């Protein structure tokens, strides 16, 4: 389990540390305060700098541009410069992510090398000169060793999507389960892909339980695995409702149902790993949040998943405190952490402090 | 941002919450509505409630907080009261002195938050808010005070 996490030079953070991390970590703080950047940073580090993780981070932010390559074909390139605090690619630009845990410390260093750095001397692999031929390069170091050690940048300092594709095929994403649930609803294709690993296992009951929080009449779920129709990304998931003769498409039941199923699938698929959820309250009515937290907390404990989630919602914060207050003895498995970029450390609330602040109405966000 | 959310004063109970603005009003402009008040006064259900684990700690973690004041009664023991307050503040203010300065405490931490502590009546002796208020009355010649003293004694 990650107990502390330090970010240097990544996005808006010069040098920032989160400590006293627990199994369930709810990140709060103002807009543009860096909460999502922290989820991204954990994603990048705990997927060992995998190209797929880098790609999804930049995809979500729309950090892409089209660029003509040498043979005048237009290609998609990622604007990697925005990953760095300075928003530019230059000699000596770097970011570093470090996590400490009960058993192991991980780190990932990403540095920009210009030709000057690798053409002379023997600091870098001698084949860099032949391989990269005068390009700027992203250089990866870390522990455990990153999936890739270096990627060349285009003349406009973009990272070509094609390059990333090539590496993605060589990487087994399941080595270290880290799962990022964004605010956008996941496609039916996503649900179908992950449903395969859950169908007819004991975890299938958990998915049912998750949906029953919002709709107690749900009796069964089926993911048909059909190719989603071009008009809808939400076809192919149906449920049987008590008293209804025909199954109902999940997509017709409101965004909350889709979100709940996504969350439940994601936590099951993150077993022994890390689940990252941006704006965990998305699509959920405040009356459903306590049940959502109970499900997340108990499942995280049972499946050994560490959860990092963000929210702006007071209901979301208070419902977490309410669920903690129900416990007979404090488990110290939950913390709220407020992110303020201008500080060097997060402000951490223990379980007792969360309950005290919620009861008194003291602002935590 | 309104000072209402950046400046907090913690007091033991509702009576303190009512008396203290009158005392402050003699020194600073109080204002007519909440957004103009120089501080938000939070009343607890007694000193034990105020000093319960987590109460002062969470107030000190309030977003955008600039200053937190604490006014409590010494009652029988100034020293033990100061130790109780100090223990609650040590995480945010690790360098608080072992003894309370006689003029009351004003400390600033690395985050720029100011902490003020006054232990009634005077940071030096045992007593309470009422002891402090009685000291504001001139030694002799206050008719209402004399009248009250006499009649209270008779009652006892």
Coordinates of C-alpha atoms in Angstrom, one line a residue:
Chain A
X1 CA 0.0 0.0 0.0
X2 CA 1.2 3.5 -0.8
X3 CA 1.6 5.4 2.4
X4 CA 3.2 8.6 0.9
X5 CA 3.5 10.1 -2.5
X6 CA 5.8 12.9 -3.8
X7 CA 5.4 14.8 -7.0
X8 CA 8.1 17.0 -8.4
X9 CA 7.8 19.0 -11.6
X10 CA 4.7 17.2 -12.9
X11 CA 2.0 19.6 -14.2
X12 CA 1.2 22.3 -11.7
X13 CA 3.4 20.8 -8.9
X14 CA 6.8 22.1 -8.1
X15 CA 7.3 19.8 -5.1
X16 CA 4.3 18.3 -3.3
X17 CA 3.8 15.5 -0.9
X18 CA 0.9 13.5 0.3
X19 CA 1.4 11.5 3.5
X20 CA -0.6 9.4 5.9
X21 CA -2.3 7.8 3.0
X22 CA -4.7 5.0 3.7
X23 CA -6.6 2.3 1.9
X24 CA -9.3 4.8 0.9
X25 CA -8.1 8.3 0.0
X26 CA -10.6 11.0 -0.9
X27 CA -8.9 14.1 -2.4
X28 CA -10.6 17.4 -2.1
X29 CA -9.7 21.0 -3.0
X30 CA -10.5 23.8 -5.3
X31 CA -10.9 23.6 -9.1
X32 CA -7.6 23.5 -11.0
X33 CA -5.9 22.6 -7.7
X34 CA -4.2 19.5 -9.0
X35 CA -6.4 16.7 -7.8
X36 CA -6.7 15.0 -11.2
X37 CA -3.0 15.5 -11.7
X38 CA -2.3 13.5 -8.6
X39 CA -4.4 10.6 -9.9
X40 CA -2.6 10.8 -13.2
X41 CA 0.8 10.8 -11.4
X42 CA -0.1 7.7 -9.4
X43 CA -1.3 6.1 -12.6
X44 CA 1.9 6.8 -14.5
X45 CA 4.1 5.6 -11.6
X46 CA 2.2 2.5 -10.8
X47 CA 1.9 1.4 -14.4
X48 CA 5.7 1.7 -14.5
X49 CA 5.5 4.5 -17.0
X50 CA 3.5 2.4 -19.5
X51 CA 2.9 4.0 -22.9
X52 CA -0.8 3.2 -22.5
X53 CA -0.9 5.2 -19.2
X54 CA 0.9 8.1 -20.8
X55 CA -1.4 8.0 -23.7
X56 CA -4.6 7.9 -21.7
X57 CA -3.5 10.8 -19.5
X58 CA -3.0 13.0 -22.5
X59 CA -6.1 11.7 -24.3
X60 CA -8.3 12.7 -21.4
X61 CA -6.9 16.2 -21.5
X62 CA -7.1 16.6 -25.3
X63 CA -3.4 17.2 -25.4
X64 CA -3.0 16.1 -29.0
X65 CA -2.2 17.8 -32.3
X66 CA -1.8 16.7 -35.9
X67 CA 1.6 16.9 -37.5
X68 CA 2.9 16.1 -40.9
X69 CA 5.7 13.6 -40.9
X70 CA 8.6 13.2 -43.4
X71 CA 6.5 11.5 -46.0
X72 CA 3.8 14.2 -45.7
X73 CA 1.3 12.0 -44.0
X74 CA -0.6 13.6 -41.2
X75 CA -0.2 11.9 -37.8
X76 CA -1.5 12.3 -34.3
X77 CA 1.0 13.6 -31.9
X78 CA 0.8 14.0 -28.1
X79 CA 1.8 17.4 -26.6
X80 CA 4.0 15.9 -23.9
X81 CA 5.2 19.4 -22.9
X82 CA 2.2 19.9 -20.7
X83 CA 3.2 17.0 -18.4
X84 CA 6.1 19.2 -17.3
X85 CA 5.5 22.1 -14.9
X86 CA 7.2 24.6 -17.4
X87 CA 4.9 23.5 -20.3
X88 CA 7.9 23.2 -22.5
X89 CA 10.4 20.7 -23.8
X90 CA 14.0 21.9 -23.2
X91 CA 17.3 20.5 -22.0
X92 CA 17.1 19.7 -18.3
X93 CA 13.3 19.5 -18.1
X94 CA 12.2 16.7 -15.9
X95 CA 9.5 15.4 -13.5
X96 CA 9.8 12.8 -10.8
X97 CA 7.2 10.7 -9.0
X98 CA 7.9 8.7 -5.9
X99 CA 5.8 6.6 -3.6
X100 CA 6.7 4.9 -0.4
X101 CA 4.8 1.9 0.9
X102 CA 4.8 -0.6 3.6
X103 CA 7.0 -2.9 1.6
X104 CA 8.4 -1.2 -1.5
X105 CA 9.4 2.2 -2.7
X106 CA 8.7 3.1 -6.3
X107 CA 10.0 6.0 -8.4
X108 CA 9.8 7.2 -12.0
X109 CA 11.9 9.9 -13.4
X110 CA 11.1 11.4 -16.9
X111 CA 13.7 13.6 -18.4
X112 CA 14.1 15.5 -21.7
X113 CA 17.4 14.8 -23.4
X114 CA 18.5 17.0 -26.3
X115 CA 21.0 15.6 -28.8
X116 CA 23.8 17.4 -27.0
X117 CA 23.1 15.2 -24.0
X118 CA 23.6 11.8 -25.7
X119 CA 25.8 12.5 -28.7
X120 CA 28.9 13.1 -26.5
X121 CA 30.3 11.2 -23.6
X122 CA 29.1 7.8 -22.3
X123 CA 26.4 8.7 -19.8
X124 CA 23.6 7.3 -22.0
X125 CA 23.4 4.2 -24.0
X126 CA 25.7 4.4 -27.0
X127 CA 23.0 3.3 -29.4
X128 CA 21.0 6.5 -28.6
X129 CA 23.0 8.3 -31.3
X130 CA 22.0 5.8 -34.0
X131 CA 18.5 5.3 -32.7
X132 CA 17.4 8.8 -32.2
X133 CA 19.4 10.6 -34.8
X134 CA 19.4 14.2 -33.5
X135 CA 15.8 14.2 -32.0
X136 CA 14.9 15.3 -28.6
X137 CA 14.2 12.3 -26.4
X138 CA 12.0 11.5 -23.4
X139 CA 14.2 9.4 -21.1
X140 CA 12.7 7.1 -18.4
X141 CA 14.3 5.8 -15.3
X142 CA 12.8 4.3 -12.3
X143 CA 12.2 1.4 -9.9
X144 CA 10.8 -1.0 -10.8
X145 CA 12.4 -0.4 -14.3
X146 CA 10.1 1.5 -16.6
X147 CA 8.4 -0.4 -19.4
X148 CA 10.4 1.7 -21.9
X149 CA 13.7 3.5 -21.5
X150 CA 13.5 6.3 -24.1
X151 CA 11.1 7.7 -26.7
X152 CA 12.1 10.1 -29.5
X153 CA 10.1 13.3 -30.0
X154 CA 9.0 14.8 -33.3
X155 CA 10.5 18.0 -34.7
X156 CA 7.6 19.9 -33.0
X157 CA 8.3 18.0 -29.7
X158 CA 5.2 15.8 -30.0
X159 CA 5.1 12.1 -29.1
X160 CA 3.8 10.2 -32.1
X161 CA 0.7 8.0 -31.4
X162 CA 2.2 5.4 -33.7
X163 CA 5.3 5.1 -31.6
X164 CA 3.2 4.6 -28.5
X165 CA 1.1 2.0 -30.3
X166 CA 4.1 0.0 -31.1
X167 CA 5.1 -0.2 -27.4
X168 CA 1.6 -0.8 -26.2
X169 CA 1.6 -4.1 -28.0
X170 CA 4.6 -5.3 -26.1
X171 CA 3.4 -4.4 -22.6
X172 CA 1.2 -6.6 -20.4
X173 CA -1.1 -4.1 -18.7
X174 CA -2.1 -6.6 -16.1
X175 CA 1.3 -6.8 -14.5
X176 CA 0.4 -4.1 -12.0
X177 CA -3.3 -3.5 -11.8
X178 CA -4.0 0.2 -11.8
X179 CA -7.3 1.4 -13.0
X180 CA -8.4 5.0 -13.8
X181 CA -12.1 5.8 -13.9
X182 CA -12.7 9.2 -15.5
X183 CA -15.8 11.5 -15.2
X184 CA -16.9 10.4 -18.6
X185 CA -19.0 7.4 -18.8
X186 CA -17.2 4.3 -20.0
X187 CA -18.3 2.7 -23.2
X188 CA -20.3 -0.6 -23.5
X189 CA -17.1 -2.0 -25.1
X190 CA -15.2 -1.2 -21.9
X191 CA -17.9 -2.9 -19.7
X192 CA -18.0 -5.9 -22.0
X193 CA -14.2 -6.3 -21.9
X194 CA -14.1 -6.3 -18.1
X195 CA -17.3 -8.2 -17.6
X196 CA -15.6 -11.2 -19.1
X197 CA -13.3 -11.4 -16.1
X198 CA -16.2 -11.2 -13.7
X199 CA -19.1 -13.1 -15.2
X200 CA -20.1 -16.2 -13.2
X201 CA -17.5 -15.5 -10.5
X202 CA -18.5 -14.6 -6.9
X203 CA -17.7 -11.0 -7.8
X204 CA -20.7 -10.9 -10.2
X205 CA -22.8 -10.6 -7.1
X206 CA -21.0 -7.4 -6.2
X207 CA -22.0 -5.8 -9.5
X208 CA -25.6 -6.7 -8.7
X209 CA -25.3 -5.3 -5.2
X210 CA -23.9 -2.0 -6.7
X211 CA -26.9 -1.6 -9.1
X212 CA -29.4 -2.5 -6.3
X213 CA -28.2 0.6 -4.4
X214 CA -29.9 2.7 -7.0
X215 CA -32.6 0.3 -8.2
X216 CA -33.5 -2.5 -5.7
X217 CA -35.6 -4.2 -8.4
X218 CA -32.6 -5.3 -10.4
X219 CA -32.3 -9.1 -10.3
X220 CA -29.8 -9.9 -13.0
X221 CA -27.3 -8.2 -15.3
X222 CA -26.2 -9.4 -18.7
X223 CA -23.5 -7.9 -20.9
X224 CA -24.2 -9.1 -24.4
X225 CA -20.8 -8.2 -25.8
X226 CA -22.3 -7.0 -29.0
X227 CA -20.6 -4.5 -31.1
X228 CA -22.1 -1.3 -29.9
X229 CA -24.3 0.4 -32.4
X230 CA -22.8 3.5 -34.0
X231 CA -25.4 5.7 -32.5
X232 CA -25.0 4.6 -28.9
X233 CA -22.0 3.8 -26.8
X234 CA -24.4 2.4 -24.2
X235 CA -26.0 -0.5 -25.9
X236 CA -25.3 -4.1 -25.0
X237 CA -25.9 -4.1 -21.3
X238 CA -29.3 -5.2 -20.1
X239 CA -30.8 -5.9 -16.7
X240 CA -33.9 -7.9 -15.5
X241 CA -36.1 -6.0 -13.2
X242 CA -38.4 -7.7 -10.7
X243 CA -41.9 -7.7 -12.1
X244 CA -40.9 -6.8 -15.6
X245 CA -41.3 -9.3 -18.4
X246 CA -38.6 -8.0 -20.7
X247 CA -35.1 -7.0 -19.9
X248 CA -34.3 -3.3 -19.8
X249 CA -31.2 -1.7 -21.4
X250 CA -29.0 -0.3 -18.6
X251 CA -28.5 2.8 -20.7
X252 CA -32.2 3.7 -20.4
X253 CA -32.0 3.8 -16.6
X254 CA -30.0 6.9 -16.0
X255 CA -26.3 7.8 -15.8
X256 CA -26.0 6.7 -12.1
X257 CA -26.7 3.1 -13.0
X258 CA -24.0 3.1 -15.6
X259 CA -21.6 4.8 -13.3
X260 CA -22.3 2.3 -10.4
X261 CA -21.6 -0.6 -12.7
X262 CA -18.4 1.0 -13.9
X263 CA -17.2 1.6 -10.3
X264 CA -18.0 -1.9 -9.2
X265 CA -16.3 -3.5 -12.3
X266 CA -13.3 -1.2 -11.8
X267 CA -12.8 -2.1 -8.2
X268 CA -13.1 -5.8 -8.9
X269 CA -10.6 -5.6 -11.7
X270 CA -8.2 -3.6 -9.5
X271 CA -7.7 -6.5 -7.1
X272 CA -4.3 -6.3 -5.3
X273 CA -3.8 -3.0 -7.1
X274 CA -4.8 0.7 -7.2
X275 CA -8.1 2.2 -8.2
X276 CA -8.2 5.8 -9.3
X277 CA -11.6 7.5 -9.6
X278 CA -12.0 11.1 -10.8
X279 CA -15.1 12.8 -9.2
X280 CA -16.5 9.7 -7.6
X281 CA -19.8 11.3 -7.0
X282 CA -20.5 11.8 -10.7
X283 CA -24.0 10.8 -11.6
X284 CA -25.0 9.8 -8.1
X285 CA -27.7 11.4 -6.0
X286 CA -26.6 12.3 -2.4
X287 CA -28.9 9.6 -0.9
X288 CA -27.0 6.9 -2.8
X289 CA -23.5 8.0 -1.7
X290 CA -23.4 6.4 1.8
X291 CA -24.2 3.0 0.2
X292 CA -21.7 3.7 -2.5
X293 CA -19.0 4.3 0.1
X294 CA -19.9 1.2 2.1
X295 CA -19.5 -0.9 -1.0
X296 CA -16.2 0.7 -1.9
X297 CA -14.8 0.4 1.6
X298 CA -15.8 -3.2 2.2
X299 CA -14.8 -4.3 -1.3
X300 CA -11.4 -2.5 -1.1
X301 CA -10.7 -4.3 2.1
X302 CA -11.7 -7.6 0.8
X303 CA -9.9 -7.4 -2.5
X304 CA -6.9 -5.5 -1.2
X305 CA -7.4 -2.5 -3.4
X306 CA -6.1 1.0 -2.6
X307 CA -8.5 3.7 -3.7
X308 CA -7.8 7.3 -4.6
X309 CA -10.8 9.3 -5.5
X310 CA -11.6 13.0 -6.0
X311 CA -14.7 15.1 -5.3
X312 CA -16.0 18.6 -5.0
X313 CA -19.2 17.5 -3.4
X314 CA -20.0 18.3 0.2
X315 CA -22.5 15.4 0.2
X316 CA -19.8 13.0 -0.9
X317 CA -17.4 14.2 1.9
X318 CA -20.1 14.1 4.6
X319 CA -21.5 10.7 3.5
X320 CA -18.0 9.3 3.8
X321 CA -17.7 10.7 7.3
X322 CA -21.1 9.3 8.2
X323 CA -20.1 5.8 7.1
X324 CA -16.9 6.1 9.2
X325 CA -18.9 7.2 12.2
X326 CA -21.0 4.1 12.0
X327 CA -18.0 1.9 12.8
X328 CA -17.7 0.7 16.3
X329 CA -13.9 1.1 16.3
X330 CA -11.9 3.3 14.0
X331 CA -10.2 1.3 11.3
X332 CA -7.9 4.1 10.2
X333 CA -8.4 2.8 6.7
X334 CA -9.8 6.1 5.3
X335 CA -8.5 9.6 5.0
X336 CA -9.5 12.9 3.3
X337 CA -6.7 14.8 1.9
X338 CA -7.0 18.5 0.7
X339 CA -4.8 19.6 -2.1
X340 CA -3.7 23.2 -2.2
X341 CA -1.1 23.7 -4.9
X342 CA 0.6 26.6 -3.1
X343 CA 1.5 24.4 -0.2
X344 CA 4.1 21.7 -0.2
X345 CA 2.0 19.1 1.6
X346 CA -1.6 17.9 1.5
X347 CA -3.8 18.6 4.5
X348 CA -4.7 15.2 5.9
X349 CA -7.8 14.4 7.9
X350 CA -7.8 11.2 10.1
X351 CA -11.1 9.3 10.5
X352 CA -11.8 11.0 13.8
X353 CA -11.1 14.4 12.3
X354 CA -13.4 13.7 9.4
X355 CA -16.3 12.8 11.7
X356 CA -15.6 15.8 14.0
X357 CA -15.5 18.2 11.1
X358 CA -18.6 16.8 9.5
X359 CA -20.6 16.9 12.7
X360 CA -19.6 20.5 13.4
X361 CA -19.9 21.6 9.8
X362 CA -16.3 22.7 9.6
X363 CA -15.2 23.0 6.0
X364 CA -12.8 20.3 4.7
X365 CA -13.0 21.1 1.0
Chain B
X1 CA -13.0 36.7 0.8
X2 CA -15.0 37.6 3.9
X3 CA -13.0 37.6 7.1
X4 CA -15.8 35.5 8.4
X5 CA -14.2 32.4 7.0
X6 CA -10.6 33.3 7.4
X7 CA -10.7 34.4 11.1
X8 CA -12.1 32.1 13.7
X9 CA -12.5 32.5 17.5
X10 CA -13.4 29.4 19.5
X11 CA -15.1 29.9 22.8
X12 CA -16.6 27.5 25.4
X13 CA -20.2 28.3 25.1
X14 CA -23.1 30.6 24.0
X15 CA -22.6 33.1 26.8
X16 CA -19.0 33.6 25.9
X17 CA -20.1 34.1 22.3
X18 CA -22.4 36.9 23.4
X19 CA -20.1 38.7 25.8
X20 CA -16.9 38.7 23.8
X21 CA -18.2 40.8 20.9
X22 CA -18.9 43.6 23.4
X23 CA -15.4 43.4 24.7
X24 CA -13.9 43.4 21.2
X25 CA -16.2 46.2 20.1
X26 CA -14.3 48.6 22.4
X27 CA -11.2 48.0 20.4
X28 CA -12.1 47.1 16.8
X29 CA -14.9 47.9 14.4
X30 CA -17.4 45.0 14.7
X31 CA -19.8 45.7 11.8
X32 CA -23.5 45.3 11.3
X33 CA -23.8 42.0 9.5
X34 CA -21.9 38.7 9.4
X35 CA -19.8 39.5 6.4
X36 CA -18.4 42.5 8.2
X37 CA -17.6 40.8 11.5
X38 CA -13.9 40.7 12.1
X39 CA -14.1 37.1 13.2
X40 CA -16.5 34.2 13.2
X41 CA -17.1 33.1 16.8
X42 CA -17.8 29.4 17.2
X43 CA -19.4 28.3 20.5
X44 CA -18.9 24.8 21.9
X45 CA -20.9 22.9 24.5
X46 CA -18.5 23.6 27.2
X47 CA -14.7 23.4 27.6
X48 CA -14.5 19.6 27.4
X49 CA -16.3 19.8 24.0
X50 CA -13.9 22.4 22.7
X51 CA -10.9 20.5 23.8
X52 CA -12.2 17.1 22.6
X53 CA -9.8 15.3 20.2
X54 CA -10.1 16.6 16.7
X55 CA -12.1 19.8 17.3
X56 CA -9.2 22.4 17.4
X57 CA -7.2 20.2 15.0
X58 CA -9.9 20.4 12.3
X59 CA -10.5 24.1 12.9
X60 CA -6.8 24.6 12.2
X61 CA -7.1 22.8 8.9
X62 CA -9.9 25.0 7.6
X63 CA -9.2 26.1 4.0
X64 CA -8.0 29.7 3.7
X65 CA -7.7 30.1 7.5
X66 CA -5.6 33.0 8.5
X67 CA -6.1 33.3 12.2
X68 CA -7.6 31.1 14.9
X69 CA -8.2 32.4 18.4
X70 CA -9.1 30.3 21.4
X71 CA -10.5 31.7 24.7
X72 CA -11.1 29.3 27.5
X73 CA -11.4 29.5 31.3
X74 CA -8.5 28.4 33.5
X75 CA -10.9 27.3 36.2
X76 CA -8.8 25.6 38.9
X77 CA -5.6 25.1 37.1
X78 CA -4.1 27.4 34.5
X79 CA -1.2 25.0 33.8
X80 CA -3.2 22.0 33.0
X81 CA -5.6 24.0 30.9
X82 CA -2.7 25.4 28.9
X83 CA -1.3 21.9 28.4
X84 CA -4.6 20.7 27.1
X85 CA -4.8 23.5 24.6
X86 CA -1.2 23.2 23.6
X87 CA -1.5 19.4 22.9
X88 CA -4.3 20.1 20.5
X89 CA -2.3 22.7 18.6
X90 CA 1.1 21.0 18.6
X91 CA 0.7 19.3 15.2
X92 CA 0.1 22.6 13.4
X93 CA 2.3 24.6 15.8
X94 CA 5.1 22.3 16.9
X95 CA 7.1 25.0 18.7
X96 CA 4.6 26.2 21.2
X97 CA 6.3 27.0 24.6
X98 CA 5.7 24.9 27.7
X99 CA 4.3 27.9 29.6
X100 CA 1.7 30.3 28.4
X101 CA 3.1 33.9 28.1
X102 CA 1.4 36.2 30.6
X103 CA 0.2 38.5 27.8
X104 CA -1.5 35.6 26.1
X105 CA -0.1 33.6 23.1
X106 CA 0.3 34.8 19.6
X107 CA 2.1 32.4 17.3
X108 CA 2.6 32.1 13.5
X109 CA 3.4 28.8 11.8
X110 CA 5.1 27.9 8.6
X111 CA 1.8 28.1 6.7
X112 CA 1.4 31.7 7.9
X113 CA -1.5 30.9 10.2
X114 CA -1.8 32.9 13.3
X115 CA -2.8 31.3 16.6
X116 CA -4.0 33.3 19.6
X117 CA -4.7 31.8 23.0
X118 CA -6.1 33.6 26.0
X119 CA -6.9 31.7 29.2
X120 CA -9.3 33.5 31.4
X121 CA -9.0 35.5 33.5
X122 CA -5.5 36.7 32.8
X123 CA -3.2 33.9 31.6
X124 CA -1.7 33.8 35.1
X125 CA -4.2 32.8 37.7
X126 CA -7.1 30.5 38.1
X127 CA -10.6 31.7 37.4
X128 CA -12.9 32.3 34.4
X129 CA -14.4 34.8 32.1
X130 CA -16.6 36.2 34.9
X131 CA -13.4 36.8 37.0
X132 CA -12.0 38.8 34.1
X133 CA -15.2 40.8 33.8
X134 CA -15.3 41.6 37.5
X135 CA -11.8 43.0 37.2
X136 CA -13.1 45.6 34.7
X137 CA -15.3 47.2 37.3
X138 CA -13.8 50.1 39.2
X139 CA -12.6 49.2 42.8
X140 CA -15.2 51.4 44.5
X141 CA -18.3 53.2 43.7
X142 CA -20.1 51.1 41.2
X143 CA -23.6 51.0 42.6
X144 CA -24.8 48.1 40.6
X145 CA -21.8 46.0 41.5
X146 CA -22.1 46.9 45.2
X147 CA -25.9 46.2 45.1
X148 CA -25.3 42.8 43.4
X149 CA -22.6 41.8 45.9
X150 CA -24.7 42.6 48.9
X151 CA -27.8 40.8 47.6
X152 CA -25.9 37.8 46.4
X153 CA -24.2 37.5 49.9
X154 CA -27.7 37.7 51.5
X155 CA -28.9 35.0 49.2
X156 CA -26.0 32.7 50.2

